Structure formats: structure tokens, C-alpha cells
Short mmCIF file of C-alpha atoms and ligand atoms in Angstrom, two decimals:
data_model
loop_
_atom_site.label_atom_id
_atom_site.label_comp_id
_atom_site.label_asym_id
_atom_site.label_seq_id
_atom_site.Cartn_x
_atom_site.Cartn_y
_atom_site.Cartn_z
CA MET A 104 75.36 76.29 98.19
CA GLN A 105 74.91 75.89 101.97
CA THR A 106 76.95 72.64 101.85
CA LEU A 107 79.77 74.25 99.87
CA LEU A 108 79.91 77.04 102.45
CA ALA A 109 79.67 74.91 105.61
CA GLY A 110 81.68 76.53 108.41
CA CYS A 111 82.45 79.65 106.38
CA PRO A 112 81.79 82.87 108.34
CA PHE A 113 80.62 84.65 105.17
CA GLY A 114 77.61 83.23 103.33
CA SER A 115 74.94 83.02 105.99
CA PRO A 116 72.14 84.03 106.03
CA LEU A 117 71.92 83.52 102.28
CA VAL A 118 69.34 85.08 99.98
CA ALA A 119 69.39 83.75 96.38
CA LEU A 120 67.25 85.66 93.90
CA GLU A 121 66.31 85.18 90.25
CA ASP A 122 66.33 88.90 89.49
CA VAL A 123 67.00 91.89 91.72
CA ASP A 124 67.69 95.60 91.25
CA SER A 125 71.16 95.22 92.78
CA THR A 126 72.52 92.69 95.27
CA ASN A 127 74.12 95.66 97.08
CA LEU A 128 70.66 97.15 97.62
CA GLU A 129 69.35 93.75 98.70
CA ILE A 130 71.99 93.58 101.45
CA CYS A 131 70.89 97.03 102.68
CA ARG A 132 67.32 95.77 102.91
CA MET A 133 68.52 92.65 104.75
CA ARG A 134 70.46 94.86 107.18
CA GLN A 135 67.32 96.91 107.86
CA ARG A 136 65.62 93.63 108.80
CA GLY A 137 68.49 92.87 111.20
CA ALA A 138 70.85 90.69 109.12
CA PRO A 139 74.24 90.12 110.80
CA GLU A 140 77.76 90.23 109.41
CA GLY A 141 78.31 87.43 106.89
CA ALA A 142 74.96 87.82 105.12
CA LEU A 143 75.14 87.03 101.41
CA ALA A 144 72.83 88.05 98.55
CA VAL A 145 73.30 86.32 95.18
CA ALA A 146 71.29 86.92 92.01
CA GLU A 147 70.96 85.32 88.59
CA SER A 148 70.53 88.79 87.08
CA GLN A 149 70.41 92.42 88.18
CA ASN A 150 68.24 95.00 86.47
CA CYS A 151 70.04 97.92 88.11
CA GLY A 152 73.54 96.57 88.68
CA ARG A 153 75.85 99.27 89.95
CA GLY A 154 79.50 99.85 89.13
CA ARG A 155 82.10 102.21 90.51
CA ARG A 156 82.05 105.92 89.66
CA GLY A 157 78.28 105.85 89.03
CA ARG A 158 78.54 103.38 86.17
CA THR A 159 76.10 100.57 85.40
CA TRP A 160 77.18 96.94 85.82
CA VAL A 161 75.45 95.11 82.98
CA SER A 162 74.20 91.87 84.56
CA PRO A 163 72.66 89.42 82.07
CA PRO A 164 70.93 86.32 83.48
CA GLY A 165 72.40 82.88 83.95
CA GLU A 166 76.01 83.56 82.99
CA ASN A 167 77.94 85.31 85.73
CA LEU A 168 78.25 85.74 89.47
CA TYR A 169 76.64 88.77 91.10
CA PHE A 170 76.85 88.76 94.88
CA SER A 171 77.15 91.06 97.88
CA LEU A 172 78.31 90.51 101.44
CA LEU A 173 77.54 92.34 104.65
CA ALA A 174 80.68 93.17 106.63
CA CYS A 175 80.98 95.00 109.96
CA PRO A 176 84.76 95.24 110.22
CA ARG A 177 86.41 95.95 113.53
CA LEU A 178 88.56 98.55 111.79
CA PRO A 179 88.61 102.36 111.79
CA ALA A 180 86.43 103.67 108.95
CA ALA A 181 89.54 105.03 107.20
CA ARG A 182 90.72 101.43 106.80
CA ALA A 183 87.43 100.21 105.28
CA PRO A 184 88.76 100.36 101.66
CA LEU A 185 91.16 97.55 102.62
CA VAL A 186 88.19 95.17 102.72
CA THR A 187 87.74 95.80 98.98
CA LEU A 188 91.39 95.04 98.28
CA VAL A 189 91.05 91.83 100.26
CA MET A 190 88.05 90.77 98.15
CA GLY A 191 90.10 91.42 94.99
CA LEU A 192 92.88 89.26 96.41
CA ALA A 193 90.37 86.51 97.27
CA VAL A 194 89.05 86.47 93.69
CA ALA A 195 92.58 86.47 92.24
CA GLU A 196 93.69 83.54 94.41
CA ALA A 197 90.50 81.61 93.73
CA LEU A 198 91.00 82.01 89.98
CA GLU A 199 94.64 81.02 90.23
CA SER A 200 93.65 77.87 92.13
CA MET A 201 91.45 77.02 89.11
CA GLY A 202 94.36 77.31 86.67
CA PHE A 203 94.01 80.95 85.58
CA LEU A 204 96.73 83.61 85.52
CA PRO A 205 94.91 86.54 87.11
CA GLY A 206 96.18 90.05 87.78
CA LEU A 207 94.97 92.83 90.06
CA LYS A 208 94.61 96.36 88.75
CA TRP A 209 94.72 98.49 91.88
CA PRO A 210 92.58 98.85 93.85
CA ASN A 211 90.24 96.02 92.96
CA ASP A 212 89.75 95.04 89.33
CA VAL A 213 90.68 91.44 88.62
CA VAL A 214 92.03 91.04 85.11
CA LEU A 215 92.70 88.11 82.81
CA ARG A 216 95.10 88.78 79.90
CA GLY A 217 94.83 92.51 80.57
CA LYS A 218 91.02 92.62 80.41
CA LYS A 219 88.62 93.07 83.29
CA ALA A 220 86.95 89.86 84.51
CA CYS A 221 85.72 91.06 87.92
CA GLY A 222 84.69 94.33 89.49
CA ILE A 223 84.04 95.15 93.15
CA LEU A 224 81.88 97.94 94.52
CA THR A 225 82.07 98.46 98.27
CA GLU A 226 79.53 100.83 99.77
CA TRP A 227 79.92 102.31 103.25
CA HIS A 228 76.87 102.94 105.46
CA ALA A 229 76.62 104.60 108.87
CA ASP A 230 74.95 102.25 111.37
CA GLY A 231 74.16 103.43 114.90
CA ASP A 232 77.52 104.32 116.45
CA GLY A 233 79.48 102.48 113.79
CA TYR A 234 79.31 101.50 110.15
CA PHE A 235 78.78 98.52 107.91
CA LEU A 236 80.03 97.70 104.44
CA VAL A 237 78.29 96.15 101.48
CA VAL A 238 80.93 94.40 99.40
CA GLY A 239 79.44 93.76 95.96
CA THR A 240 81.32 91.60 93.48
CA GLY A 241 80.63 90.76 89.87
CA ILE A 242 82.67 87.97 88.26
CA ASN A 243 82.32 87.34 84.53
CA VAL A 244 82.15 83.56 84.47
CA ASN A 245 80.43 82.21 81.33
CA GLN A 246 79.77 85.37 79.32
CA THR A 247 80.96 84.96 75.72
CA SER A 248 80.14 88.37 74.24
CA PHE A 249 80.11 91.89 75.61
CA PRO A 250 78.21 95.03 74.60
CA GLU A 251 79.84 97.45 72.22
CA GLY A 252 82.23 99.64 74.14
CA LEU A 253 83.24 96.84 76.51
CA GLU A 254 84.71 94.55 73.85
CA GLY A 255 88.46 94.74 74.16
CA LYS A 256 88.17 95.81 77.80
CA ALA A 257 86.07 93.06 79.42
CA THR A 258 86.47 89.32 79.44
CA SER A 259 85.29 86.22 81.30
CA MET A 260 86.63 83.01 82.75
CA VAL A 261 85.23 80.93 79.91
CA LEU A 262 86.93 83.13 77.30
CA GLU A 263 90.31 83.07 79.06
CA ARG A 264 90.70 79.54 80.35
CA LEU A 265 94.06 77.98 79.65
CA SER A 266 93.06 74.33 79.97
CA GLN A 267 91.60 72.26 77.12
CA ARG A 268 88.48 71.40 79.15
CA GLU A 269 85.33 72.49 77.32
CA GLY A 270 81.93 73.65 78.51
CA PHE A 271 80.76 76.27 80.93
CA PHE A 272 81.83 76.71 84.54
CA GLN A 273 79.59 75.88 87.46
CA ARG A 274 79.23 79.12 89.34
CA GLU A 275 78.58 77.92 92.89
CA PRO A 276 81.99 76.29 93.43
CA VAL A 277 83.67 79.48 92.18
CA LEU A 278 81.66 81.52 94.68
CA ALA A 279 82.52 79.12 97.50
CA LEU A 280 86.26 79.33 96.70
CA VAL A 281 86.10 83.12 96.75
CA LEU A 282 84.12 83.33 100.00
CA ARG A 283 86.42 80.94 101.84
CA ARG A 284 89.50 82.90 100.83
CA PHE A 285 87.80 86.21 101.61
CA SER A 286 86.87 84.96 105.11
CA ASP A 287 90.49 84.02 105.85
CA PHE A 288 91.90 87.31 104.57
CA TYR A 289 89.23 89.34 106.36
CA GLU A 290 90.16 87.69 109.65
CA THR A 291 93.84 88.48 109.06
CA LEU A 292 92.98 92.08 108.17
CA GLU A 293 90.90 92.53 111.32
CA GLN A 294 93.70 91.06 113.47
CA ASP A 295 96.43 93.25 111.97
CA GLY A 296 94.48 96.40 111.14
CA ASP A 297 96.43 96.63 107.90
CA LEU A 298 97.76 94.54 105.00
CA SER A 299 101.15 93.77 106.56
CA ARG A 300 100.65 90.00 106.21
CA LEU A 301 98.70 90.17 102.92
CA ARG A 302 100.59 92.80 100.99
CA GLY A 303 103.13 90.39 99.47
CA ARG A 304 100.32 88.16 98.21
CA TYR A 305 98.50 91.17 96.72
CA GLU A 306 101.65 92.53 95.06
CA LYS A 307 102.27 89.16 93.40
CA TYR A 308 99.22 89.91 91.21
CA LEU A 309 99.56 93.68 90.92
CA VAL A 310 99.66 94.52 87.22
CA ASN A 311 100.36 98.24 87.76
CA THR A 312 103.87 97.66 89.08
CA GLY A 313 106.48 99.38 86.89
CA ARG A 314 103.79 100.92 84.67
CA ALA A 315 102.87 104.50 83.96
CA VAL A 316 99.57 105.38 85.64
CA GLU A 317 97.35 108.42 85.64
CA VAL A 318 95.96 109.12 89.11
CA LEU A 319 92.40 110.38 88.77
CA ASP A 320 92.26 112.59 91.84
CA PRO A 321 89.19 114.84 92.13
CA LYS A 322 91.62 117.62 93.10
CA GLY A 323 93.57 117.17 89.86
CA SER A 324 94.95 114.25 87.84
CA TRP A 325 98.65 113.54 87.74
CA LYS A 326 100.94 110.88 86.25
CA GLY A 327 103.64 108.66 87.64
CA VAL A 328 104.98 105.12 87.76
CA ALA A 329 103.43 102.60 90.19
CA GLU A 330 105.84 100.76 92.49
CA GLY A 331 103.62 98.60 94.71
CA ILE A 332 101.23 99.03 97.64
CA SER A 333 101.73 100.08 101.24
CA ASP A 334 100.50 98.23 104.35
CA GLY A 335 97.63 100.75 104.33
CA GLY A 336 96.61 99.59 100.83
CA GLU A 337 97.71 102.82 99.16
CA LEU A 338 99.26 102.60 95.71
CA ILE A 339 102.89 103.73 95.84
CA VAL A 340 103.54 106.00 92.85
CA ARG A 341 106.75 107.80 91.88
CA ASP A 342 105.74 111.12 90.38
CA GLY A 343 107.39 113.14 87.58
CA SER A 344 109.76 114.90 89.98
CA GLY A 345 111.00 111.62 91.47
CA GLY A 346 109.04 111.90 94.73
CA VAL A 347 107.07 108.98 96.12
CA ARG A 348 103.36 109.57 96.72
CA LEU A 349 100.80 107.31 98.36
CA VAL A 350 97.43 107.12 96.62
CA TYR A 351 94.55 106.31 98.96
CA ALA A 352 92.07 103.75 97.62
CA GLY A 353 88.98 105.44 99.02
CA GLU A 354 89.31 108.68 97.08
CA VAL A 355 90.77 108.10 93.68
CA SER A 356 91.30 105.51 91.00
CA VAL A 357 94.01 105.08 88.44
CA ARG A 358 94.16 104.21 84.81
CA GLY A 359 97.00 103.02 82.68
CA VAL A 360 98.58 105.73 80.56
CA TYR A 361 99.09 103.23 77.71
CA GLY A 362 95.82 101.28 77.93
CA TYR A 363 93.38 99.90 80.50
CA VAL A 364 96.13 98.40 82.69
C1 LIG B 639 83.07 98.11 89.08
O1 LIG B 639 82.61 99.09 88.51
O2 LIG B 639 84.15 97.63 88.75
C2 LIG B 639 82.33 97.45 90.21
C3 LIG B 639 81.29 96.52 89.73
C4 LIG B 639 80.56 95.80 90.85
C5 LIG B 639 79.45 94.93 90.34
C6 LIG B 639 78.83 94.08 91.43
S1 LIG B 639 77.71 92.88 90.80
C7 LIG B 639 77.15 92.53 92.41
C8 LIG B 639 77.06 93.86 93.13
N1 LIG B 639 75.79 94.48 92.89
C9 LIG B 639 75.90 95.62 92.20
O3 LIG B 639 74.95 96.34 91.86
N2 LIG B 639 77.19 95.86 91.94
C10 LIG B 639 78.04 94.83 92.49
#
């Protein structure tokens, strides 16, 4: 793995584990021991994998990628959710470079044929005067069956590949592709402070565009039609009265009115 990541700002120091509670928790422990930005924790399986909105991320051994990065972005804390969007974009571009047709369901689910193939959980931690982020990513690589309840909603690279090539995917090269793209986008994001140079690339994959979405705001859900994203990473949604509203990635999520997407 070290060779595949040579020169990449994210991926060192690297901790590779057989089994762990959660790679996100592992990064917190590494930070307590003084790990710098770029640290990477990867595991074969997680026995307490965490998803968004308090859900569990089922993490069986030997099939998928489960990894977390330590990021200390030179960005105001309000802009931290953009790092998650940038990871989604990195996964989408990496999959496209391997011959897939990925989509992004705002803010950060990567989908293949309308089903979720990757989830990202970014956790924010106060750190002295500043903050750090743990960017945890799960990519379904070689999983061929999913627990009841996830069938029809989840998929994997091996189930969705378009080429005739058979066999399972090697996971390390996929991880290296993602980390290299993430590093480039992260640098751009830090330079600009927003998504002005990345927004077009993100919108190319955005599956919500033109679709009815329900915005799950803790202050009250509402429905509208998604139109794209702003430079601040907000989802642009036209509401029922024709007004345009910006939905901030840190607070709410959206679901399709007519299905997952
Ligand atoms: C989601 O609910 O969509 C986010 C899922 C994030 C899963 C990844 S797997 C690696 C990292 N460790 C965790 O416990 N969660 C994230």
C-alpha cells in the first residue's frame, strides 16, 4: 500500500487492522497519540461500523473497503462539510476511471445504477484552538449479497461492473485511486475556501438534479425540486412556491420523493 501511495499527502502514517470497532474511532485514538493530518486507518472488518444518522455500517470481513482519514483543514468550521463532498467526488471519479458510471446523491452517497455503493461519515472534533475531521468512507467492492432491508438499496462494484472481466477487485488500487484524487481536491478546496473550481465536476455526477426531493430538516421536512449545488456545497432546491432555497450539508439530508435517489 505504501508504494501505491508514494508522494500522496493522505495515507501516512498508515494503520492497517484485521478487525476494529470503527476506523473513525481508530483515527481518534491515533490523534490522541499525536498523529498528523494525512493519517489513514484501514480495516478488513469493523465490529461497530458507524453510518450517518446513528445507523450501523455493516462491515463484513475481506470484501469491502473501510477506511478513515485525519484532516485538519485550513477552512472555517462552517465549511468543514465540503470535505465530505470532496471525498464523494473523489470516489465517483475513481470509479469512473475504472469504467463505472457512478452518481452522487447529495451530499455524499456514491451510487451505481441508483443503488448505494459508498457511504461517507465525517465527524468533527474540537482540538485545542481549532478542529480536526475524521473522514470515514465505506466502499462496497466485492460484496455479492446484502442483509434483508438493504437489498434493492445497496450494491457493490462487483455487482455493477460493466466490463466482461470476471473475478473480484483488488481493493488496494481502488483505495490508492481514491486517496490521490481526494488529496488533489482537498488542496483545491483549501486554496479556494469553497467549491468554485470543483462544483462543475461534482454536478456532472449529481443524480438529484431535476428530481423531487424531500429535505429532512430537523425543524420540519419540506419538498422541492433539486437544481444543483452552490459554491458553498449547499443543495439548490426550488420549493413548492417557486422560491429557491439552499440546503446546508451539515444539518440536513435529503431523500428522493419517488425512491432512494
Ligand atoms: C453512511 O451512513 O452513509 C456513512 C457510512 C460510513 C461508513 C464508513 S466505513 C469506514 C468508516 N468507519 C465507520 O465506522 N464508518 C465509516
